[in-house]
Amino acid sequence: MSLRTLFTKKALTRASGLGPLAAAAGDRGLGLGLGQARGLTAASLPDLPYDYGALEPAISGEIMRLHHQRHHQAYVTNYNNALEQLEAAVAKGDAPAVVRLQGAIKFNGGGHINHSIFWNNLKPVKASGGEPPHSALGWAIDTDFGSLEALVQKMNAEGAALQGSGWVWLALDKGSKKLSVETTANQDPLVTKGLHMVPLLGIDVWEHAYYLQYKNVRPDYLKNIWDVINWKYASEVYEKETA
Amino acid sequence: MAMALPLAYASSVVHPFEAGRLSFSTKATKHKKQIYQFRNVTKVLAYYGLTNPPYKLDALEPYMSRRTLELHWGNIHRGYSDSLNKQLANSPLYGCTMEELIKTTFNNGNPLPEYNNAAEVWNHDFFWESMQPNGGRLPWGGVLDQIEKDFGSFSNFRDEFVHSAMMLFGSGWVWLVLKTNERRLSIVRTSNALCPLVWGDIPIISLDMWEHAYYLDYKDDVSKYVNNFMDHLISWHSATARMVRAEAFVNLGEPKIPVA
């Protein structure tokens, strides 16, 4: 593909207002066609802000590549398909079809939402991943959990105890401004635990997130992932929601 | 299959009749108390041993690698078994077969803490026995007849089974069950550790769709895993044996008696 067409594509997506994420995806040739055809309603795979191997040794490059290119991409593709089918069903007035599609939308849409947050929750050690939070979020953690160690221990315990597949979250209740540790099953996004819940950090405890490297020893994965957690992102979200 | 074995006979169990008499006289009570204090008080415990798969760990290659079985059986299945026994050490549950234990701990939908471990131990036992080296292909005899009766054709059944496996969201299992009330074979999908035994149905074949069952061998290519299971691993021998046993509990209809 010539440089000129690349630039043209980038300019097109920027102009159509789809934003930098979609443009980045457009560069990679993913989700671009859908985005242009259907406007803002199509989801597309966001680019990782770091290389696949940048999170080693906490998470292996092989896992990151599969997780992003295969699993997250599958959620995006299936979510878009489900949305298309939903549009058709709504247009036809086919209520049973609309209801039947809700499972697929919740699962794949949730997977897309959760993983998009997850990539931002991680940062290579070289780029200050794992550095503990300061200022507002740091004080809030000390207030609500006692210490950062206590929070980490709680999240690890709940993550390890989760049966089957799911996520463990550090959640902020927008109403009460309190932090809490929540778990969701399968790909349920955090809002299913409360409409005022905002995710600050999410850790994927599906087996595909760690099995190739840690086998069935989920506690080891949970112990090591804190080395690459992006507290800066969590702080930004926290400060934005508590402003 | 795993069995309950008493770990030690109770020597301090007090018969209900005796218990009442203990309070009649303080001297007698004190005397009895002294006896009990000096005995080695042992408790009755339920214990379930981990059974081996009915084939060597590399027998299912190349469709399920030895490494997968080493981890799946040796670590994960064993882990559930150890956790269950640890829980049973402090639990009043005793004297159940595995199947009874699962139904009891399921508690009609409000599961007790032992349920997850018990069900997963049984599920994995059932899964190992649902597979065999040189498996797959077609069933025969009564099983094939029943499948054709309930699904139309074997390929319909196969398609439905594969489709059900692909549509599972999250961790779980896909089962071919004999439904006791409807008296027919059916394909059922369950989440996490849920087992059709709790509904009184009789499982015939199961497929583990937790990611740990296939990730090492197939990464995210679920379709290849399920198709390999259907074509090369599924044990119709086990299915036949289970159907034969199931027919003792479920009346599948009158036999076709030839007219002379």
Coordinates of C-alpha atoms in Angstrom, one line a residue:
Chain A
M1 CA 0.0 0.0 0.0
S2 CA 1.5 3.3 -1.0
L3 CA 2.3 6.0 1.5
R4 CA -0.1 8.4 -0.2
T5 CA -3.1 6.1 0.2
L6 CA -2.1 5.6 3.9
F7 CA -2.1 9.3 4.5
T8 CA -5.4 9.7 2.6
K9 CA -7.0 7.0 4.7
K10 CA -5.8 8.6 7.9
A11 CA -7.1 12.0 6.8
L12 CA -10.5 10.6 5.9
T13 CA -11.0 9.0 9.2
R14 CA -9.8 12.0 11.1
A15 CA -12.2 14.2 9.1
S16 CA -15.2 12.0 9.6
G17 CA -14.7 12.6 13.3
L18 CA -14.1 9.0 14.4
G19 CA -11.2 10.0 16.5
P20 CA -7.6 8.9 16.9
L21 CA -8.5 5.4 18.0
A22 CA -10.4 4.6 14.9
A23 CA -7.7 6.3 12.8
A24 CA -5.1 4.1 14.4
A25 CA -7.2 1.1 13.7
G26 CA -7.6 2.3 10.1
D27 CA -3.8 2.4 9.7
R28 CA -3.8 -1.3 10.6
G29 CA -6.6 -1.9 8.2
L30 CA -9.0 -3.1 10.9
G31 CA -12.5 -1.9 11.2
L32 CA -12.0 1.0 8.8
G33 CA -14.6 -0.1 6.2
L34 CA -17.3 -0.5 8.8
G35 CA -16.4 2.7 10.5
Q36 CA -16.8 4.7 7.3
A37 CA -20.0 3.0 6.2
R38 CA -21.9 3.2 9.5
G39 CA -20.5 6.3 11.2
L40 CA -20.0 6.2 14.9
T41 CA -21.9 3.0 15.8
A42 CA -19.2 0.5 14.7
A43 CA -16.6 -0.7 17.2
S44 CA -13.0 -1.1 16.2
L45 CA -10.0 -2.7 17.7
P46 CA -7.9 0.0 19.5
D47 CA -4.1 0.0 19.1
L48 CA -2.0 -1.0 22.0
P49 CA 0.0 2.0 23.4
Y50 CA 3.1 -0.3 23.6
D51 CA 4.7 -3.3 21.9
Y52 CA 3.4 -6.8 22.5
G53 CA 6.6 -7.8 24.3
A54 CA 6.9 -4.6 26.4
L55 CA 5.2 -6.0 29.4
E56 CA 7.5 -9.0 29.9
P57 CA 8.3 -10.7 32.2
A58 CA 5.0 -10.0 33.9
I59 CA 2.9 -10.9 30.8
S60 CA 4.5 -12.6 27.9
G61 CA 4.5 -11.1 24.4
E62 CA 2.8 -14.3 23.0
I63 CA -0.1 -13.8 25.4
M64 CA -0.4 -10.1 24.6
R65 CA -0.4 -10.7 20.9
L66 CA -3.1 -13.5 21.1
H67 CA -5.1 -11.5 23.6
H68 CA -5.2 -8.4 21.5
Q69 CA -5.1 -9.7 17.9
R70 CA -7.3 -12.8 18.4
H71 CA -9.5 -12.5 21.5
H72 CA -10.2 -8.7 21.5
Q73 CA -10.6 -8.7 17.7
A74 CA -13.1 -11.5 17.9
Y75 CA -15.2 -9.5 20.5
V76 CA -15.1 -6.5 18.2
T77 CA -16.1 -8.5 15.1
N78 CA -18.9 -10.3 16.8
Y79 CA -20.1 -7.2 18.5
N80 CA -20.4 -5.4 15.2
N81 CA -22.2 -8.4 13.7
A82 CA -24.6 -8.5 16.5
L83 CA -25.3 -4.8 16.1
E84 CA -26.0 -5.2 12.4
Q85 CA -28.4 -8.0 13.2
L86 CA -30.0 -5.9 15.9
E87 CA -30.5 -3.0 13.5
A88 CA -32.2 -5.4 11.0
A89 CA -34.4 -6.9 13.7
V90 CA -35.4 -3.5 15.0
A91 CA -36.2 -2.3 11.5
K92 CA -38.4 -5.4 10.9
G93 CA -40.0 -5.1 14.3
D94 CA -38.8 -8.7 15.2
A95 CA -39.0 -8.5 19.0
P96 CA -37.9 -12.2 19.6
A97 CA -34.8 -11.6 17.5
V98 CA -34.0 -8.4 19.4
V99 CA -34.2 -10.2 22.7
R100 CA -32.3 -13.2 21.4
L101 CA -29.4 -10.9 20.4
Q102 CA -29.0 -9.3 23.8
G103 CA -26.8 -12.2 25.1
A104 CA -24.3 -11.8 22.2
I105 CA -24.3 -8.0 22.5
K106 CA -23.7 -8.1 26.3
F107 CA -20.9 -10.7 25.9
N108 CA -19.1 -9.3 22.9
G109 CA -19.7 -5.6 23.7
G110 CA -18.7 -6.2 27.2
G111 CA -15.5 -7.9 26.0
H112 CA -14.7 -5.0 23.8
I113 CA -15.3 -2.4 26.6
N114 CA -13.4 -4.4 29.2
H115 CA -10.4 -5.1 27.1
S116 CA -10.2 -1.5 25.8
I117 CA -9.9 -0.4 29.5
F118 CA -7.5 -3.2 30.2
W119 CA -4.9 -2.1 27.6
N120 CA -4.8 1.3 29.2
N121 CA -4.5 -0.2 32.7
L122 CA -1.1 -1.8 31.7
K123 CA 2.2 0.0 31.1
P124 CA 5.7 -1.2 30.5
V125 CA 8.0 -1.0 33.5
K126 CA 10.3 1.2 31.5
A127 CA 7.5 3.8 31.2
S128 CA 6.9 3.8 34.9
G129 CA 4.4 0.9 35.0
G130 CA 3.9 -0.4 38.5
E131 CA 4.7 2.9 40.1
P132 CA 2.4 3.4 43.1
P133 CA -0.3 6.1 42.9
H134 CA 0.2 9.4 44.6
S135 CA -2.0 12.4 45.5
A136 CA -5.7 12.1 45.3
L137 CA -6.0 8.4 44.4
G138 CA -3.2 7.4 46.8
W139 CA -5.0 9.1 49.7
A140 CA -8.3 7.6 48.7
I141 CA -6.8 4.1 48.7
D142 CA -5.3 4.7 52.1
T143 CA -8.7 5.9 53.4
D144 CA -10.8 3.2 51.9
F145 CA -8.5 0.2 52.2
G146 CA -5.8 1.2 54.8
S147 CA -2.9 0.9 52.5
L148 CA -1.9 0.0 48.9
E149 CA -0.7 -3.4 50.1
A150 CA -4.1 -4.1 51.6
L151 CA -5.8 -3.2 48.3
V152 CA -3.5 -5.3 46.3
Q153 CA -4.0 -8.2 48.6
K154 CA -7.8 -7.9 48.5
M155 CA -7.9 -7.7 44.7
N156 CA -5.6 -10.7 44.4
A157 CA -7.7 -12.7 46.8
E158 CA -10.9 -11.9 45.0
G159 CA -9.3 -12.5 41.6
A160 CA -8.0 -15.9 42.7
A161 CA -11.3 -16.9 44.2
L162 CA -13.4 -16.0 41.2
Q163 CA -14.9 -19.2 39.8
G164 CA -14.7 -19.6 36.0
S165 CA -14.0 -16.5 33.9
G166 CA -14.4 -12.9 34.8
W167 CA -12.7 -9.7 35.9
V168 CA -11.6 -8.1 39.1
W169 CA -12.0 -4.3 39.3
L170 CA -10.9 -1.3 41.4
A171 CA -14.2 0.6 41.2
L172 CA -15.1 4.2 42.0
D173 CA -18.7 4.9 43.0
K174 CA -19.4 8.2 41.4
G175 CA -22.1 9.0 43.9
S176 CA -20.4 8.3 47.2
K177 CA -16.9 8.9 45.8
K178 CA -15.8 5.6 47.6
L179 CA -13.5 3.0 46.2
S180 CA -14.3 -0.6 46.2
V181 CA -13.1 -4.0 44.9
E182 CA -15.7 -5.7 42.6
T183 CA -15.7 -8.8 40.5
T184 CA -17.8 -9.4 37.4
A185 CA -18.4 -12.7 35.6
N186 CA -17.5 -13.5 32.0
Q187 CA -17.4 -10.3 30.1
D188 CA -19.9 -8.3 32.1
P189 CA -18.7 -4.7 32.3
L190 CA -18.5 -3.0 35.7
V191 CA -21.7 -1.1 35.2
T192 CA -23.6 -4.3 35.7
K193 CA -22.6 -4.0 39.4
G194 CA -24.0 -0.5 39.7
L195 CA -24.9 2.3 37.4
H196 CA -22.6 4.7 39.3
M197 CA -19.6 2.4 39.2
V198 CA -16.6 3.7 37.2
P199 CA -13.7 1.3 36.5
L200 CA -10.3 2.6 37.6
L201 CA -8.4 -0.7 37.1
G202 CA -9.5 -4.0 35.8
I203 CA -7.6 -7.3 35.8
D204 CA -8.6 -10.0 33.3
V205 CA -8.7 -13.3 35.1
W206 CA -10.0 -15.3 32.1
E207 CA -7.6 -18.2 31.6
H208 CA -6.6 -16.9 28.1
A209 CA -5.0 -13.9 30.0
Y210 CA -2.4 -16.0 31.7
Y211 CA -2.6 -19.7 30.9
L212 CA 0.2 -20.0 28.4
Q213 CA 2.7 -18.4 30.8
Y214 CA 1.4 -19.2 34.3
K215 CA -0.6 -22.4 33.5
N216 CA -3.3 -22.8 36.2
V217 CA -1.4 -20.8 38.9
R218 CA -3.6 -17.7 38.7
P219 CA -2.2 -16.3 42.0
D220 CA 1.2 -16.0 40.4
Y221 CA -0.2 -14.0 37.5
L222 CA -2.0 -11.7 39.9
K223 CA 1.1 -11.2 42.0
N224 CA 3.2 -10.3 39.0
I225 CA 0.7 -8.1 37.1
W226 CA 1.1 -5.3 39.6
D227 CA 4.6 -4.7 38.2
V228 CA 3.0 -3.3 35.0
I229 CA -0.2 -1.7 36.3
N230 CA -0.7 1.9 35.0
W231 CA -1.6 3.8 38.1
K232 CA -1.3 7.1 36.2
Y233 CA -4.3 6.2 34.1
A234 CA -6.3 5.2 37.2
S235 CA -5.4 8.5 38.9
E236 CA -6.5 10.5 35.8
V237 CA -9.8 8.7 35.7
Y238 CA -10.2 9.2 39.5
E239 CA -9.5 12.9 39.4
K240 CA -11.7 13.4 36.4
E241 CA -14.7 11.7 38.1
T242 CA -14.2 13.3 41.5
A243 CA -13.6 16.8 40.2
Chain B
M1 CA -15.4 -43.3 39.8
A2 CA -14.4 -41.7 43.1
M3 CA -15.9 -43.4 46.2
A4 CA -16.4 -42.2 49.8
L5 CA -14.2 -44.1 52.3
P6 CA -14.4 -43.6 56.0
L7 CA -11.0 -42.4 57.1
A8 CA -11.3 -43.7 60.6
Y9 CA -14.1 -45.2 62.7
A10 CA -15.6 -42.9 65.3
S11 CA -14.8 -44.0 68.8
S12 CA -16.4 -41.1 70.5
V13 CA -19.8 -41.1 69.0
V14 CA -22.4 -41.0 71.7
H15 CA -25.7 -42.8 71.1
P16 CA -28.6 -40.4 71.5
F17 CA -30.1 -42.7 74.1
E18 CA -26.9 -42.6 76.1
A19 CA -26.6 -38.8 75.7
G20 CA -29.7 -38.3 77.8
R21 CA -28.4 -40.6 80.6
L22 CA -25.1 -38.7 80.9
S23 CA -26.8 -35.9 82.8
F24 CA -28.6 -38.1 85.4
S25 CA -25.7 -38.3 87.9
T26 CA -22.8 -35.9 88.1
K27 CA -20.5 -38.6 89.3
A28 CA -21.3 -40.8 86.3
T29 CA -20.9 -37.9 84.0
K30 CA -17.5 -37.0 85.4
H31 CA -16.4 -40.6 85.1
K32 CA -17.6 -40.8 81.5
K33 CA -15.9 -37.5 80.7
Q34 CA -12.6 -38.8 82.1
I35 CA -12.9 -41.8 79.8
Y36 CA -13.5 -39.7 76.7
Q37 CA -10.7 -37.4 77.6
F38 CA -8.1 -40.2 77.6
R39 CA -9.3 -41.9 74.4
N40 CA -7.8 -41.0 71.0
V41 CA -10.8 -39.1 69.7
T42 CA -11.0 -39.7 66.0
K43 CA -13.6 -38.3 63.6
V44 CA -15.4 -39.9 60.7
L45 CA -14.4 -38.1 57.5
A46 CA -15.5 -38.4 53.9
Y47 CA -12.7 -38.7 51.4
Y48 CA -12.6 -38.9 47.7
G49 CA -9.6 -40.2 45.9
L50 CA -8.4 -38.8 42.6
T51 CA -8.9 -41.4 39.8
N52 CA -6.6 -41.7 36.9
P53 CA -7.9 -41.2 33.3
P54 CA -8.4 -44.7 31.7
Y55 CA -5.5 -44.2 29.3
K56 CA -1.9 -42.9 29.5
L57 CA -1.5 -39.2 29.5
D58 CA 0.0 -39.1 26.0
A59 CA -2.6 -41.5 24.5
L60 CA -4.8 -38.7 23.1
E61 CA -2.0 -37.1 21.0
P62 CA -2.0 -35.2 18.7
Y63 CA -5.6 -34.0 19.5
M64 CA -4.9 -33.4 23.2
S65 CA -1.3 -33.2 24.2
R66 CA 0.4 -35.0 27.1
R67 CA 1.3 -31.6 28.5
T68 CA -2.4 -30.5 28.5
L69 CA -3.4 -33.7 30.4
E70 CA -0.5 -33.4 32.8
L71 CA -1.7 -29.9 33.8
H72 CA -5.4 -30.5 33.4
W73 CA -5.5 -33.7 35.3
G74 CA -2.4 -33.5 37.4
N75 CA -2.8 -29.9 38.6
I76 CA -6.3 -28.7 38.0
H77 CA -8.3 -31.9 38.6
R78 CA -6.1 -32.9 41.5
G79 CA -6.4 -29.3 42.9
Y80 CA -10.2 -29.7 43.0
S81 CA -9.9 -33.1 44.6
D82 CA -7.5 -31.8 47.3
S83 CA -9.7 -28.8 48.0
L84 CA -12.8 -30.9 48.3
N85 CA -11.1 -33.3 50.8
K86 CA -9.9 -30.3 52.8
Q87 CA -13.5 -28.9 52.9
L88 CA -14.9 -32.3 53.8
A89 CA -12.6 -32.5 56.8
N90 CA -14.6 -29.9 58.5
S91 CA -18.0 -30.8 57.1
P92 CA -20.8 -33.0 58.3
L93 CA -21.3 -34.4 54.8
Y94 CA -20.5 -38.1 54.9
G95 CA -21.7 -41.3 53.4
C96 CA -22.6 -40.0 50.0
T97 CA -21.6 -41.2 46.6
M98 CA -20.1 -38.5 44.4
E99 CA -23.4 -38.1 42.6
E100 CA -25.3 -37.8 45.9
L101 CA -22.8 -35.3 47.2
I102 CA -23.2 -33.1 44.1
K103 CA -27.0 -33.1 44.4
T104 CA -26.9 -32.5 48.1
T105 CA -24.4 -29.6 48.0
F106 CA -26.2 -28.1 45.0
N107 CA -28.9 -27.4 47.5
N108 CA -31.6 -26.7 44.9
G109 CA -29.8 -23.7 43.4
N110 CA -28.3 -22.3 46.5
P111 CA -25.0 -24.2 46.4
L112 CA -23.0 -25.0 49.5
P113 CA -19.2 -24.2 49.4
E114 CA -18.4 -27.9 48.7
Y115 CA -20.5 -27.9 45.5
N116 CA -18.0 -26.3 43.2
N117 CA -15.2 -28.7 44.1
A118 CA -17.4 -31.8 44.2
A119 CA -19.0 -31.0 40.8
E120 CA -15.6 -30.3 39.2
V121 CA -14.1 -33.5 40.5
W122 CA -17.0 -35.5 39.0
N123 CA -17.1 -33.5 35.8
H124 CA -13.5 -34.1 35.1
D125 CA -13.8 -37.8 35.9
F126 CA -16.7 -38.0 33.5
F127 CA -14.8 -36.0 30.9
W128 CA -11.7 -38.3 30.9
E129 CA -14.0 -41.3 30.5
S130 CA -15.9 -39.5 27.6
M131 CA -12.7 -39.6 25.6
Q132 CA -10.5 -42.5 24.3
P133 CA -7.6 -42.9 22.0
N134 CA -8.8 -43.6 18.5
G135 CA -12.1 -42.2 19.4
G136 CA -14.6 -40.2 17.4
R137 CA -16.3 -41.2 14.2
L138 CA -19.7 -42.8 14.6
P139 CA -21.7 -44.4 17.3
W140 CA -23.4 -47.7 16.6
G141 CA -26.4 -49.8 17.7
G142 CA -28.8 -48.4 20.3
V143 CA -26.9 -45.1 20.8
L144 CA -27.0 -44.3 17.0
D145 CA -30.6 -45.3 16.8
Q146 CA -31.5 -43.0 19.7
I147 CA -29.5 -40.1 18.3
E148 CA -31.2 -40.5 14.9
K149 CA -34.6 -40.6 16.6
D150 CA -34.0 -37.5 18.7
F151 CA -31.9 -35.4 16.3
G152 CA -33.0 -36.6 12.9
S153 CA -29.5 -37.7 11.8
F154 CA -26.1 -38.1 13.3
S155 CA -24.8 -35.1 11.3
N156 CA -27.6 -32.9 12.7
F157 CA -26.5 -34.0 16.2
R158 CA -22.9 -33.3 15.4
D159 CA -23.7 -29.8 14.0
E160 CA -25.8 -29.0 17.0
F161 CA -23.2 -30.1 19.5
V162 CA -20.4 -28.1 17.8
H163 CA -22.7 -25.0 17.5
S164 CA -23.6 -25.3 21.2
A165 CA -19.9 -25.4 22.1
M166 CA -19.1 -22.4 20.0
M167 CA -22.0 -20.4 21.5
L168 CA -20.8 -20.9 25.1
F169 CA -19.9 -17.5 26.6
G170 CA -17.3 -17.9 29.3
S171 CA -16.3 -21.2 31.0
G172 CA -18.4 -24.2 31.0
W173 CA -19.3 -27.6 29.6
V174 CA -21.3 -29.1 26.7
W175 CA -23.2 -32.3 27.4
L176 CA -25.1 -34.9 25.6
V177 CA -27.7 -35.9 28.2
L178 CA -30.6 -38.2 28.4
K179 CA -33.4 -36.1 29.8
T180 CA -35.3 -38.3 32.3
N181 CA -38.6 -36.4 32.1
E182 CA -38.7 -35.9 28.3
R183 CA -37.2 -39.4 27.7
R184 CA -34.9 -38.2 24.9
L185 CA -31.4 -37.3 24.2
S186 CA -30.6 -33.6 24.3
I187 CA -27.6 -31.2 24.1
V188 CA -27.1 -29.0 27.1
R189 CA -24.7 -26.3 27.8
T190 CA -23.7 -25.4 31.4
S191 CA -21.6 -22.6 32.9
N192 CA -18.6 -23.0 35.2
A193 CA -19.1 -26.2 37.3
L194 CA -22.8 -26.8 36.7
C195 CA -23.6 -30.4 36.1
P196 CA -26.9 -31.9 34.6
L197 CA -27.0 -34.4 37.4
V198 CA -28.5 -31.7 39.6
W199 CA -31.6 -31.7 37.4
G200 CA -31.9 -35.4 37.6
D201 CA -30.8 -35.9 34.0
I202 CA -28.3 -38.5 32.9
P203 CA -25.1 -37.3 31.1
I204 CA -23.9 -39.5 28.3
I205 CA -20.9 -37.5 26.9
S206 CA -19.3 -34.2 28.0
L207 CA -16.8 -31.7 26.6
D208 CA -14.8 -29.4 28.7
M209 CA -15.0 -25.9 27.3
W210 CA -13.0 -24.1 30.0
E211 CA -10.0 -22.5 28.3
H212 CA -7.5 -24.6 30.2
A213 CA -8.8 -27.6 28.4
Y214 CA -7.6 -26.5 25.0
Y215 CA -5.5 -23.3 25.2
L216 CA -2.1 -25.0 25.2
D217 CA -2.9 -27.0 22.1
Y218 CA -5.2 -24.8 20.1
K219 CA -4.8 -21.3 21.6
D220 CA -8.1 -19.5 20.7
D221 CA -9.0 -21.9 17.8
V222 CA -12.1 -23.3 19.6
S223 CA -13.7 -24.6 16.4
K224 CA -10.7 -26.9 15.7
Y225 CA -10.7 -28.2 19.3
V226 CA -14.4 -29.1 19.2
N227 CA -14.2 -30.7 15.8
N228 CA -11.2 -32.7 16.8
F229 CA -13.1 -33.9 19.8
M230 CA -16.0 -35.0 17.7
D231 CA -13.8 -36.6 15.0
H232 CA -11.0 -38.2 17.1
L233 CA -11.6 -38.2 20.8
I234 CA -15.2 -38.9 21.7
S235 CA -15.6 -42.3 23.2
W236 CA -18.8 -44.0 21.9
H237 CA -17.9 -47.0 23.9
S238 CA -18.4 -45.0 27.1
A239 CA -21.5 -43.5 25.7
T240 CA -22.9 -46.9 25.0
A241 CA -22.2 -48.2 28.5
R242 CA -23.7 -45.1 30.0
M243 CA -26.8 -45.4 27.8
V244 CA -27.2 -49.1 28.8
R245 CA -27.1 -48.0 32.5
A246 CA -29.4 -45.1 31.8
E247 CA -32.1 -47.3 30.3
A248 CA -32.5 -48.9 33.7
F249 CA -33.7 -45.5 35.0
V250 CA -35.5 -44.1 31.9
N251 CA -38.1 -46.0 29.8
L252 CA -37.2 -45.2 26.2
G253 CA -40.1 -47.0 24.7
E254 CA -41.2 -50.5 23.8
P255 CA -38.7 -52.7 22.0
K256 CA -39.5 -53.7 18.5
I257 CA -40.6 -57.3 18.9
P258 CA -40.7 -59.0 15.5
V259 CA -44.0 -60.6 14.7
A260 CA -43.6 -64.3 13.9

